[in-house]
Tab-separated table of C-alpha atoms in Angstrom:
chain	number	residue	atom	x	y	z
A	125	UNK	CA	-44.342	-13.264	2.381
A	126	UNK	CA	-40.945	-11.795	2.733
A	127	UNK	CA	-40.180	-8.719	1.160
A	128	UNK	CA	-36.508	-7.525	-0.138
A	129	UNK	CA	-34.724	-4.697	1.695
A	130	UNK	CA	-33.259	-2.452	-0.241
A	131	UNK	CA	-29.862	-4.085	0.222
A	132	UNK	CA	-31.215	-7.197	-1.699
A	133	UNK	CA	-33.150	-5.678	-4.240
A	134	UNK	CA	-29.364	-4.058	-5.183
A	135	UNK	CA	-27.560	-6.862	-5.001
A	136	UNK	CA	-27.769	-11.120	-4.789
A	137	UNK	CA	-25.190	-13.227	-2.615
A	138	UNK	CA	-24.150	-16.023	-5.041
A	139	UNK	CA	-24.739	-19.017	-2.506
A	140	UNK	CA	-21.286	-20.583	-3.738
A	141	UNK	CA	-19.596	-17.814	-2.920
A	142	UNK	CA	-18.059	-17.087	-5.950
A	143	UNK	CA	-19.099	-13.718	-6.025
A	144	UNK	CA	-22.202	-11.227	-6.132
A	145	UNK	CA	-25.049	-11.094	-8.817
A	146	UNK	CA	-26.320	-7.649	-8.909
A	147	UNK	CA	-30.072	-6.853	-9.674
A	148	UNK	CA	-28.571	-6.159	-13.387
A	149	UNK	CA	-27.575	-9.433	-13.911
A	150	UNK	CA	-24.003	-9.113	-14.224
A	151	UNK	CA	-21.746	-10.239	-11.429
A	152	UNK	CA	-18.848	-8.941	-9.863
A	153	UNK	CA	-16.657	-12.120	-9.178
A	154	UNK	CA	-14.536	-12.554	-5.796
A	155	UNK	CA	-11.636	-12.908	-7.755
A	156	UNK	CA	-11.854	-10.478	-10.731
A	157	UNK	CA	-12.125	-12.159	-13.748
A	158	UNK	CA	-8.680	-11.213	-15.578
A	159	UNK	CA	-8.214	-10.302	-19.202
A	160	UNK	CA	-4.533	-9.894	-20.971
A	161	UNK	CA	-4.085	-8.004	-24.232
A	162	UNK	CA	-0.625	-10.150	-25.580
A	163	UNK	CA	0.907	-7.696	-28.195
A	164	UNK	CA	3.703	-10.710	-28.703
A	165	UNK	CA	0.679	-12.650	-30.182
A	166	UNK	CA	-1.657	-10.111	-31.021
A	167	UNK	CA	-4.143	-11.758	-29.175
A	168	UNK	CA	-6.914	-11.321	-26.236
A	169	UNK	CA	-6.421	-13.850	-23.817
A	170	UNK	CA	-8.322	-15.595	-20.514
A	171	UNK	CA	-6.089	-14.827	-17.451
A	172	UNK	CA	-3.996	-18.055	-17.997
A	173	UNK	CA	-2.284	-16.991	-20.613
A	174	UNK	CA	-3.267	-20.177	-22.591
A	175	UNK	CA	-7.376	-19.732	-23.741
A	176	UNK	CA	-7.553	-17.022	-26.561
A	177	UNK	CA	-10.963	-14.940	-26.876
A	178	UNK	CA	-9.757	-13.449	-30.316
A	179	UNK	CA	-7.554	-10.625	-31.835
A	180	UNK	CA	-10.944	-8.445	-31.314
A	181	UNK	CA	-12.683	-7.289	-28.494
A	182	UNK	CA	-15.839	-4.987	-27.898
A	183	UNK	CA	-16.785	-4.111	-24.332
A	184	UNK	CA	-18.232	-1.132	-22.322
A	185	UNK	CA	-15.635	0.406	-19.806
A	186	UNK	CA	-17.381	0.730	-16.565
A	187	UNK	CA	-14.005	1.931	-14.313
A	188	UNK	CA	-10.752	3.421	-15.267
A	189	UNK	CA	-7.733	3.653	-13.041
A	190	UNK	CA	-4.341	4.830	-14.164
A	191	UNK	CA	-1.655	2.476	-11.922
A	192	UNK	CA	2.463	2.038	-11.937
A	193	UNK	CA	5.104	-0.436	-11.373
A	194	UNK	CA	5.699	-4.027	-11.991
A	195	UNK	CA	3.926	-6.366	-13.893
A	196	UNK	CA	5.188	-9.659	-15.256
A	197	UNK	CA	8.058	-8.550	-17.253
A	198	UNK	CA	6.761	-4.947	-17.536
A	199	UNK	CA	9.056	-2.665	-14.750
A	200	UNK	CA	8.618	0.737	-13.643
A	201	UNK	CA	5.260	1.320	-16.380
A	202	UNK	CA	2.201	3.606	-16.200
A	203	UNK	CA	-0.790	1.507	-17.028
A	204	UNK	CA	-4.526	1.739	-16.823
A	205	UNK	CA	-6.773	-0.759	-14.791
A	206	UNK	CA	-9.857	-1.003	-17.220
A	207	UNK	CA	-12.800	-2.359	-15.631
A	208	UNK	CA	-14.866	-3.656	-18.483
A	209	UNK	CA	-18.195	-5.581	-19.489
A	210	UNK	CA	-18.195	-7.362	-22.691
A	211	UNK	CA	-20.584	-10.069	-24.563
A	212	UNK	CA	-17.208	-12.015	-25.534
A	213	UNK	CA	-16.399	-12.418	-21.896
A	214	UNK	CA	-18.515	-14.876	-20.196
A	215	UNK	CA	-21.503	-13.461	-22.311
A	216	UNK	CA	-21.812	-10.237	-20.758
A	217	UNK	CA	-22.454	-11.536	-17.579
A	218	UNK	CA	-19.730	-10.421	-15.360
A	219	UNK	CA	-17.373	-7.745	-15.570
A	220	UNK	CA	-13.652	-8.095	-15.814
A	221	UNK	CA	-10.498	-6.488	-15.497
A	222	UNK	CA	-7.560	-6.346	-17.678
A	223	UNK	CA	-4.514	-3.787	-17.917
A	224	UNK	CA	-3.061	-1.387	-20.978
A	225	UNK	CA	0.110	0.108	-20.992
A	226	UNK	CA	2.885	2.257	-23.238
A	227	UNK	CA	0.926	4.163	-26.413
A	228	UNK	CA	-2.082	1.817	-25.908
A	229	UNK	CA	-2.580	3.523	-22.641
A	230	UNK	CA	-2.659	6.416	-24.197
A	231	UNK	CA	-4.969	6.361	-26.737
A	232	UNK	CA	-7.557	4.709	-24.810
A	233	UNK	CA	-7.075	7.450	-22.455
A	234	UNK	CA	-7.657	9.867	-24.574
A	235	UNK	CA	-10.326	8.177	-26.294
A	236	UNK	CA	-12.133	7.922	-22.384
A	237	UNK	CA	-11.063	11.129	-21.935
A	238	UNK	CA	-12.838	12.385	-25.087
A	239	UNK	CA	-16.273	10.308	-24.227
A	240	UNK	CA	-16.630	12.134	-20.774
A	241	UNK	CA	-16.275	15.862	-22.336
A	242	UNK	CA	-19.211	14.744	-24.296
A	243	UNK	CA	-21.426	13.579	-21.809
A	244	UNK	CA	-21.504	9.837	-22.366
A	245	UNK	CA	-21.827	7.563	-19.724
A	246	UNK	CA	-20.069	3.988	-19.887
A	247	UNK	CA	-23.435	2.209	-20.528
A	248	UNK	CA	-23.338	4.617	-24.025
A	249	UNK	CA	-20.711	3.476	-25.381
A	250	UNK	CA	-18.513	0.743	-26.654
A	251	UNK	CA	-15.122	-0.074	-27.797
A	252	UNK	CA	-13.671	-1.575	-30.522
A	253	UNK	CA	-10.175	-3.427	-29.822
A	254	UNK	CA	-8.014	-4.855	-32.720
A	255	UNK	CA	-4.274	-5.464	-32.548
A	256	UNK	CA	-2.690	-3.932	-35.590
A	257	UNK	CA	0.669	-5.501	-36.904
A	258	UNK	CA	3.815	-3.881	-36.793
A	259	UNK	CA	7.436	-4.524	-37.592
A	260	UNK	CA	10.912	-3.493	-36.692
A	261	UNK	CA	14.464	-4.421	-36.705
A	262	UNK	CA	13.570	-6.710	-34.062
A	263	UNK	CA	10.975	-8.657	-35.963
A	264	UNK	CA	7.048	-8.626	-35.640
A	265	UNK	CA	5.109	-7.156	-32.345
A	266	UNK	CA	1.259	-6.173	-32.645
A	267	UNK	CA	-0.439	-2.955	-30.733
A	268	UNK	CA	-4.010	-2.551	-29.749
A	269	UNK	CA	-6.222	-0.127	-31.683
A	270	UNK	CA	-9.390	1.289	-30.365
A	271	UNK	CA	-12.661	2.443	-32.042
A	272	UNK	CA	-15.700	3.968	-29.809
A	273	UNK	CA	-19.288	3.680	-31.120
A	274	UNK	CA	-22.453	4.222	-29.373
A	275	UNK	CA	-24.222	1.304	-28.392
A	276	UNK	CA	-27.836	0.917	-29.970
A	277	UNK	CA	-30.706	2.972	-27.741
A	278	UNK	CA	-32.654	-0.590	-27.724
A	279	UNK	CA	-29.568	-2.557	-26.742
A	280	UNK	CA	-30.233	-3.825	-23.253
A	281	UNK	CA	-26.631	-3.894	-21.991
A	282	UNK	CA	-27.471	-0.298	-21.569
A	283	UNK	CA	-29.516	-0.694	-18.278
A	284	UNK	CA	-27.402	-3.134	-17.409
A	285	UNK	CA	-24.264	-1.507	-17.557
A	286	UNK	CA	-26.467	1.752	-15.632
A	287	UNK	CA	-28.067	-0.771	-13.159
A	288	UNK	CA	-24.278	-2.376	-12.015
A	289	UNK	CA	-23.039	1.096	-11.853
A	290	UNK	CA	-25.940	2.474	-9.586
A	291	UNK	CA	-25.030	-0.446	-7.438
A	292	UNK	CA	-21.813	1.096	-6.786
A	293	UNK	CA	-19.664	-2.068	-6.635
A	294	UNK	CA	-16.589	-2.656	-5.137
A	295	UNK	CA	-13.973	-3.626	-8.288
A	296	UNK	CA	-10.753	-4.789	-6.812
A	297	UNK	CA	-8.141	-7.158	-8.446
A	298	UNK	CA	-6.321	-8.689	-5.322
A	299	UNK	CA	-4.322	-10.874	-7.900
A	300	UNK	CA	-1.724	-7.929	-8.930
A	301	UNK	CA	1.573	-8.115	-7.530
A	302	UNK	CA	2.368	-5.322	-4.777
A	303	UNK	CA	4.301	-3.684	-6.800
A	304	UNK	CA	1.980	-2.415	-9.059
A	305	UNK	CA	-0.083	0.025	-7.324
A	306	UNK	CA	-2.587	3.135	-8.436
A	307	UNK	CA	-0.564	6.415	-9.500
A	308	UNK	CA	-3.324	8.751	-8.516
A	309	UNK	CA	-1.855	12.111	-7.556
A	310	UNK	CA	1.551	11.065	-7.110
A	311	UNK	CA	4.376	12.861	-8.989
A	312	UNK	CA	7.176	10.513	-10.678
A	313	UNK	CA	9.504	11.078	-8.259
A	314	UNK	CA	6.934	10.025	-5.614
A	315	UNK	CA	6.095	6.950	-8.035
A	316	UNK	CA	9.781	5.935	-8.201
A	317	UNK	CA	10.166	6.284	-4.282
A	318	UNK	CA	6.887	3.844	-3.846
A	319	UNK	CA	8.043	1.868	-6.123
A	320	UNK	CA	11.272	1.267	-4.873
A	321	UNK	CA	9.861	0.121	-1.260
A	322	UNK	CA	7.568	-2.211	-2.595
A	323	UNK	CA	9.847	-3.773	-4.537
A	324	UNK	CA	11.778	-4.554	-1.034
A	325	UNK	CA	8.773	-5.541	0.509
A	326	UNK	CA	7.896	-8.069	-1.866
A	327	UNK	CA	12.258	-9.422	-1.875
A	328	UNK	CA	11.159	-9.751	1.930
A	329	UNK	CA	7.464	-11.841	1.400
């Protein structure tokens, strides 16, 4: 009888193609599965903009990267590509992607930032998102508010979560424009300058 390698015992081709299964049950998809936070709506939608999950979600971040530039109507913004796994989203069976911006950003930054200082790991945790209601002379918008709580010691996301990790997978959301692009040790002036010639690469596509 054949025997796994160790390869396989990591990870499990989907034979559609879709994506791959890892050994923790929770795929990473071909085409990352996207998430938007609407703060017009106040509202967690599917990528298309059209199928709402709710105006609260809970998930485990499993990869943070802080990225600038263009997106949708958004220009010349510092965001942060959350990697996430979440019972609301496809039952906690594949992790997803969706982007924060402006004074979300920072909070949930902080609130990461916080969580790591104390020794948790991403399969520890879990965040609480609700979009909180706010008003100006413009009329209503919403913003996203975060809670973190640890997740139960009996809860089996938490192997998981570890399991996925320890499988080191490759997250990457080819569906961004090219002009949004990770900020990693560049300075603003650097950001601008990048900025600047993607946005004439992309007048040129």
């Amino acid at each position: 009888m054949a025997t796994k390698t160790k390869e396989t015992a990591i990870q499990e081709v989907n034979p559609i193609g879709f994506g791959i299964t890892r050994s923790s049950g929770i795929m990473v998809p071909a085409t990352a599965y996207s998430v938007r936070n609407n703060c017009q709506i106040g509202q967690w939608m599917r990528g298309d903009g059209v199928t709402p999950i709710g105006n609260k979600l809970s998930f485990s971040p499993i990869h943070v990267v802080p990225f600038y530039g263009d997106l949708g109507k958004t220009k010349a913004t510092h965001w942060l590509q959350v990697w996430g796994v979440s019972e609301q989203v496809l039952s906690g069976k594949s992790v997803f992607v969706t982007y924060i911006k402006g004074q979300n950003q920072s909070s949930f930054g902080n609130m990461i930032l916080e969580a790591t200082l104390e020794g948790k790991q991403p399969q520890n945790i879990i965040i609480h998102s609700s979009f909180i209601q706010k008003s100006n002379e413009y009329g209503t918008y919403y913003t996203l508010g975060f809670e973190m709580a640890d997740r139960a010691e009996d809860d089996p996301m938490q192997e998981k979560i570890a399991l996925l990790i320890g499988s080191y997978p490759q997250l990457t959301d080819t569906n961004i424009p090219i002009t949004l692009f990770p900020s990693n040790g560049l300075d603003q002036s650097q950001l601008d300058e990048e900025l600047d010639l993607r946005r004439t690469l992309a007048g040129k596509s």
